[in-house]
mmCIF file of C-alpha atoms in Angstrom:
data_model
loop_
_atom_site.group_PDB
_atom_site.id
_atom_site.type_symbol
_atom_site.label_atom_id
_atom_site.label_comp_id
_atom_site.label_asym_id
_atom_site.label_seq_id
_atom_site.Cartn_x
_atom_site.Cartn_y
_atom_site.Cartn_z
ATOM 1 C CA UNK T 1 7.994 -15.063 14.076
ATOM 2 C CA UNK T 2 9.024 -13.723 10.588
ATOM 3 C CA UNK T 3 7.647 -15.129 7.496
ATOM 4 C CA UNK T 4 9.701 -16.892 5.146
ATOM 5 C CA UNK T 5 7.844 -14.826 2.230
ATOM 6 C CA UNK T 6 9.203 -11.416 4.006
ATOM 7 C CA UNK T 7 12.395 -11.020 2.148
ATOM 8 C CA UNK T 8 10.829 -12.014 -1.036
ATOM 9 C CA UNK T 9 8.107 -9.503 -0.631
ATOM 10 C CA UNK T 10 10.525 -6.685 0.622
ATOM 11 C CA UNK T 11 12.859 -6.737 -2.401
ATOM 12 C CA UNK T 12 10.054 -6.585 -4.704
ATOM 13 C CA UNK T 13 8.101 -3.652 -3.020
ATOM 14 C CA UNK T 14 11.948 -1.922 -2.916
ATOM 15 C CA UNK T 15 12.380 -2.699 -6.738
ATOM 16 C CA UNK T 16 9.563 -1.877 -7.892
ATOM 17 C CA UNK T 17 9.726 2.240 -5.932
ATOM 18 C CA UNK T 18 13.096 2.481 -6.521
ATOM 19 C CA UNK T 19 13.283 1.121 -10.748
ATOM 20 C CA UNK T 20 14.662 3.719 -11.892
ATOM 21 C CA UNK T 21 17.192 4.541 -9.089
ATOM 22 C CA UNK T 22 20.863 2.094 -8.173
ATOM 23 C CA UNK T 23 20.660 -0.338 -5.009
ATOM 24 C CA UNK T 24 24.120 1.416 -3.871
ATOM 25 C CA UNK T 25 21.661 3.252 -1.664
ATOM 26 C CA UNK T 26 20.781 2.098 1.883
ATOM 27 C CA UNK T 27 17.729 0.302 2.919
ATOM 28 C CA UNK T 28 16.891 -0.244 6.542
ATOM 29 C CA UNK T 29 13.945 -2.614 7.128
ATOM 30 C CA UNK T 30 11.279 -2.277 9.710
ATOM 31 C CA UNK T 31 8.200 -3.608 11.039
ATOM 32 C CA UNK T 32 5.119 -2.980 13.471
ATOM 33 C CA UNK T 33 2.252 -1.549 13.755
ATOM 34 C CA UNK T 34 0.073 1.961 12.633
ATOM 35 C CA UNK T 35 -2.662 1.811 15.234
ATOM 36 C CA UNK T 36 -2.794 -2.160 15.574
ATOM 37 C CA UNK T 37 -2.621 -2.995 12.157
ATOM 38 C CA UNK T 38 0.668 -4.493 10.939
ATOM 39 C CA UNK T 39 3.177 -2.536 8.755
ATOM 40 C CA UNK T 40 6.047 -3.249 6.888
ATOM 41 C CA UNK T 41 7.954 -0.220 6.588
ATOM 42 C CA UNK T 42 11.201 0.498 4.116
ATOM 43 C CA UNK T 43 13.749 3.607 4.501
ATOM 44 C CA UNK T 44 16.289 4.464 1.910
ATOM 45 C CA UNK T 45 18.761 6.987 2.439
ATOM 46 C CA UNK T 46 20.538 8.244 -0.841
ATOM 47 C CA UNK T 47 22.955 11.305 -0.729
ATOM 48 C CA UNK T 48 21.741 12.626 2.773
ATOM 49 C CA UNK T 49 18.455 12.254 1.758
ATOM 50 C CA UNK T 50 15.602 9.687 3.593
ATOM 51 C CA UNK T 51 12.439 8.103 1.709
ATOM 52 C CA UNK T 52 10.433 5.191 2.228
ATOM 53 C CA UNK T 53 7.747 2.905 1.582
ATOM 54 C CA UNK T 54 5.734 0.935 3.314
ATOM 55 C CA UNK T 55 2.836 -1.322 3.368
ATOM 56 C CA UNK T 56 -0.249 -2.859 5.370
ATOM 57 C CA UNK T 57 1.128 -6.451 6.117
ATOM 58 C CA UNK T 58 -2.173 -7.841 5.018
ATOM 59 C CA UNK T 59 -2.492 -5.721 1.443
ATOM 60 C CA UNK T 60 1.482 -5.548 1.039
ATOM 61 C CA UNK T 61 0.576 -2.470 -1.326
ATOM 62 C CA UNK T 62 3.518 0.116 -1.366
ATOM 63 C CA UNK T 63 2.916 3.239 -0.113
ATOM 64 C CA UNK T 64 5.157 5.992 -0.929
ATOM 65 C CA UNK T 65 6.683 8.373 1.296
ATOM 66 C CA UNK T 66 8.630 10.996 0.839
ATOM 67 C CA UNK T 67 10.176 13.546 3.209
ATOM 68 C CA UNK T 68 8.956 16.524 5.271
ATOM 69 C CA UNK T 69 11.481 18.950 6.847
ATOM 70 C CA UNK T 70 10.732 19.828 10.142
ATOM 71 C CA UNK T 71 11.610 22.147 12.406
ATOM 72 C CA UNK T 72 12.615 20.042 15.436
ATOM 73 C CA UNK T 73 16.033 18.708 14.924
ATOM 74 C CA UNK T 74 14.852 15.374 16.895
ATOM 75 C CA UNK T 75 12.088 14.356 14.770
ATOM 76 C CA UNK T 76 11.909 12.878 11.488
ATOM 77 C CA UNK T 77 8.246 13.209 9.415
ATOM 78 C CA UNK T 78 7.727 11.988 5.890
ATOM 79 C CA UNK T 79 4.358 12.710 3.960
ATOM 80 C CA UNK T 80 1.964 9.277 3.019
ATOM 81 C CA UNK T 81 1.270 10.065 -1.419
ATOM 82 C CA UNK T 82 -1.637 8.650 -2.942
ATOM 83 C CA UNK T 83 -1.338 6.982 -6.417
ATOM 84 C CA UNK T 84 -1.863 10.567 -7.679
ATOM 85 C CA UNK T 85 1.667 11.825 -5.520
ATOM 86 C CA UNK T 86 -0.777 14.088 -3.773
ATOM 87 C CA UNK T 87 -0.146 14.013 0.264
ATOM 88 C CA UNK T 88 -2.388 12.407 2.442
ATOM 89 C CA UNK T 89 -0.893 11.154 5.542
ATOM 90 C CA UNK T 90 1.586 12.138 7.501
ATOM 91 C CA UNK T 91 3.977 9.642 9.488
ATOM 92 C CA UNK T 92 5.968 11.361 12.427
ATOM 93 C CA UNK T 93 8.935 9.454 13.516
ATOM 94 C CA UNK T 94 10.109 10.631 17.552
ATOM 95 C CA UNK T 95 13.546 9.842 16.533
ATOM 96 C CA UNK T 96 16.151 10.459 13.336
ATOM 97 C CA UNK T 97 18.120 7.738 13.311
ATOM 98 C CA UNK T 98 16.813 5.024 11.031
ATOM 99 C CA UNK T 99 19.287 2.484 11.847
ATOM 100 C CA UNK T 100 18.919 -1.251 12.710
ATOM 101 C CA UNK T 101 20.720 -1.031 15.970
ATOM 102 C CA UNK T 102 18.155 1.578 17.007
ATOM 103 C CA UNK T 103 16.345 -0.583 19.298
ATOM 104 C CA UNK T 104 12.312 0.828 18.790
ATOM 105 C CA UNK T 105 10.896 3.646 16.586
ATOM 106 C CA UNK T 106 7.980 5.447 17.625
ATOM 107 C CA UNK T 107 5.821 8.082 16.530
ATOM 108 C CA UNK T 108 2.378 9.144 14.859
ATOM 109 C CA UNK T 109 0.282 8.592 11.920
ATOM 110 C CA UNK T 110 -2.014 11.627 11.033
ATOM 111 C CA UNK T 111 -4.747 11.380 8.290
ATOM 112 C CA UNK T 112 -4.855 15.227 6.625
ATOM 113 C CA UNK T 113 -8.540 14.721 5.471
ATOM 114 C CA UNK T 114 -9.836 13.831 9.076
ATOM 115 C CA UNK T 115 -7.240 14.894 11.069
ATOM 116 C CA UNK T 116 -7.339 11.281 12.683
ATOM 117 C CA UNK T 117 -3.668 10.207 14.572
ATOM 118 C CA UNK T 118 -2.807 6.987 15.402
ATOM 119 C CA UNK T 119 -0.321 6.086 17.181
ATOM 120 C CA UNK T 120 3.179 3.943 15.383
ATOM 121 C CA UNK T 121 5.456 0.758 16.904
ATOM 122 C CA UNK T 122 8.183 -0.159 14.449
ATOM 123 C CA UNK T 123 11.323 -2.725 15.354
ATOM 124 C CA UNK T 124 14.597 -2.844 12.891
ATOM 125 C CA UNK T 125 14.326 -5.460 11.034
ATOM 126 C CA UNK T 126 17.927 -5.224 9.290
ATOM 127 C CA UNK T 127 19.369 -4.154 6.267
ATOM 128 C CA UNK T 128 18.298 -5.117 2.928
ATOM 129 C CA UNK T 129 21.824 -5.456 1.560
ATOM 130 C CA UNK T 130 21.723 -8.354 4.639
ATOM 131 C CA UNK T 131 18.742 -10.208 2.952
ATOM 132 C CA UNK T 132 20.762 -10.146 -0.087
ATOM 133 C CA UNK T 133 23.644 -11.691 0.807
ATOM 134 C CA UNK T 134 21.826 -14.579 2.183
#
């Protein structure tokens, strides 16, 4: 069941990454799970370009993420920053298409320090331009 608070809590994480930068972008919303913890996760895609944030449902701390080019044309990976924008993480997607009608997103996370990988669940949750309008 989705909280009432996750809209709320989405557009605030979103405006306070993207302050400095115009909503015309797009924002698709997801949520699952890194290892079984629950995640919130937000991609933007600006001028052919894909970002995010996301955040431990329990925290609901942004974490930035920005993107890594790959060399496999199916995969999408963006790198986890700490406060510093130093990478720490990195989050491999098994798919390219960050689009609500994409029924389940799967992939990795991967610690750099430890070299630790857990494995990541995420469901469209919709659009943000749709939590908007309501």
């Amino acid at each position: 069941m989705q909280s009432p608070l996750l809209p709320a809590a989405l557009i605030g994480i979103v405006l306070a990454a993207t302050s400095t930068q115009s909503l015309a972008s797009s924002y698709a919303i997801y949520q699952g799970s890194i290892g079984k913890s629950p995640v919130t996760l937000v991609i933007e895609h600006t001028n052919g370009v894909t970002r995010g944030i996301y955040s431990y449902d329990r925290y609901r701390t942004p974490i930035r993420l920005k993107p890594t080019f790959l060399n496999t044309p199916m995969r999408k990976a963006m790198d986890e920053l700490d406060p510093e924008g130093l990478p720490v993480a990195r989050l491999h997607f098994n798919t390219t298409n960050f689009y609500p009608n994409t029924p389940l997103i799967n992939g990795t996370w991967t610690d750099y320090r430890s070299g630790r990988s857990l494995p990541m669940t995420l469901k469209p949750q919709g659009f943000l331009e749709d939590f908007l309008r309501d």
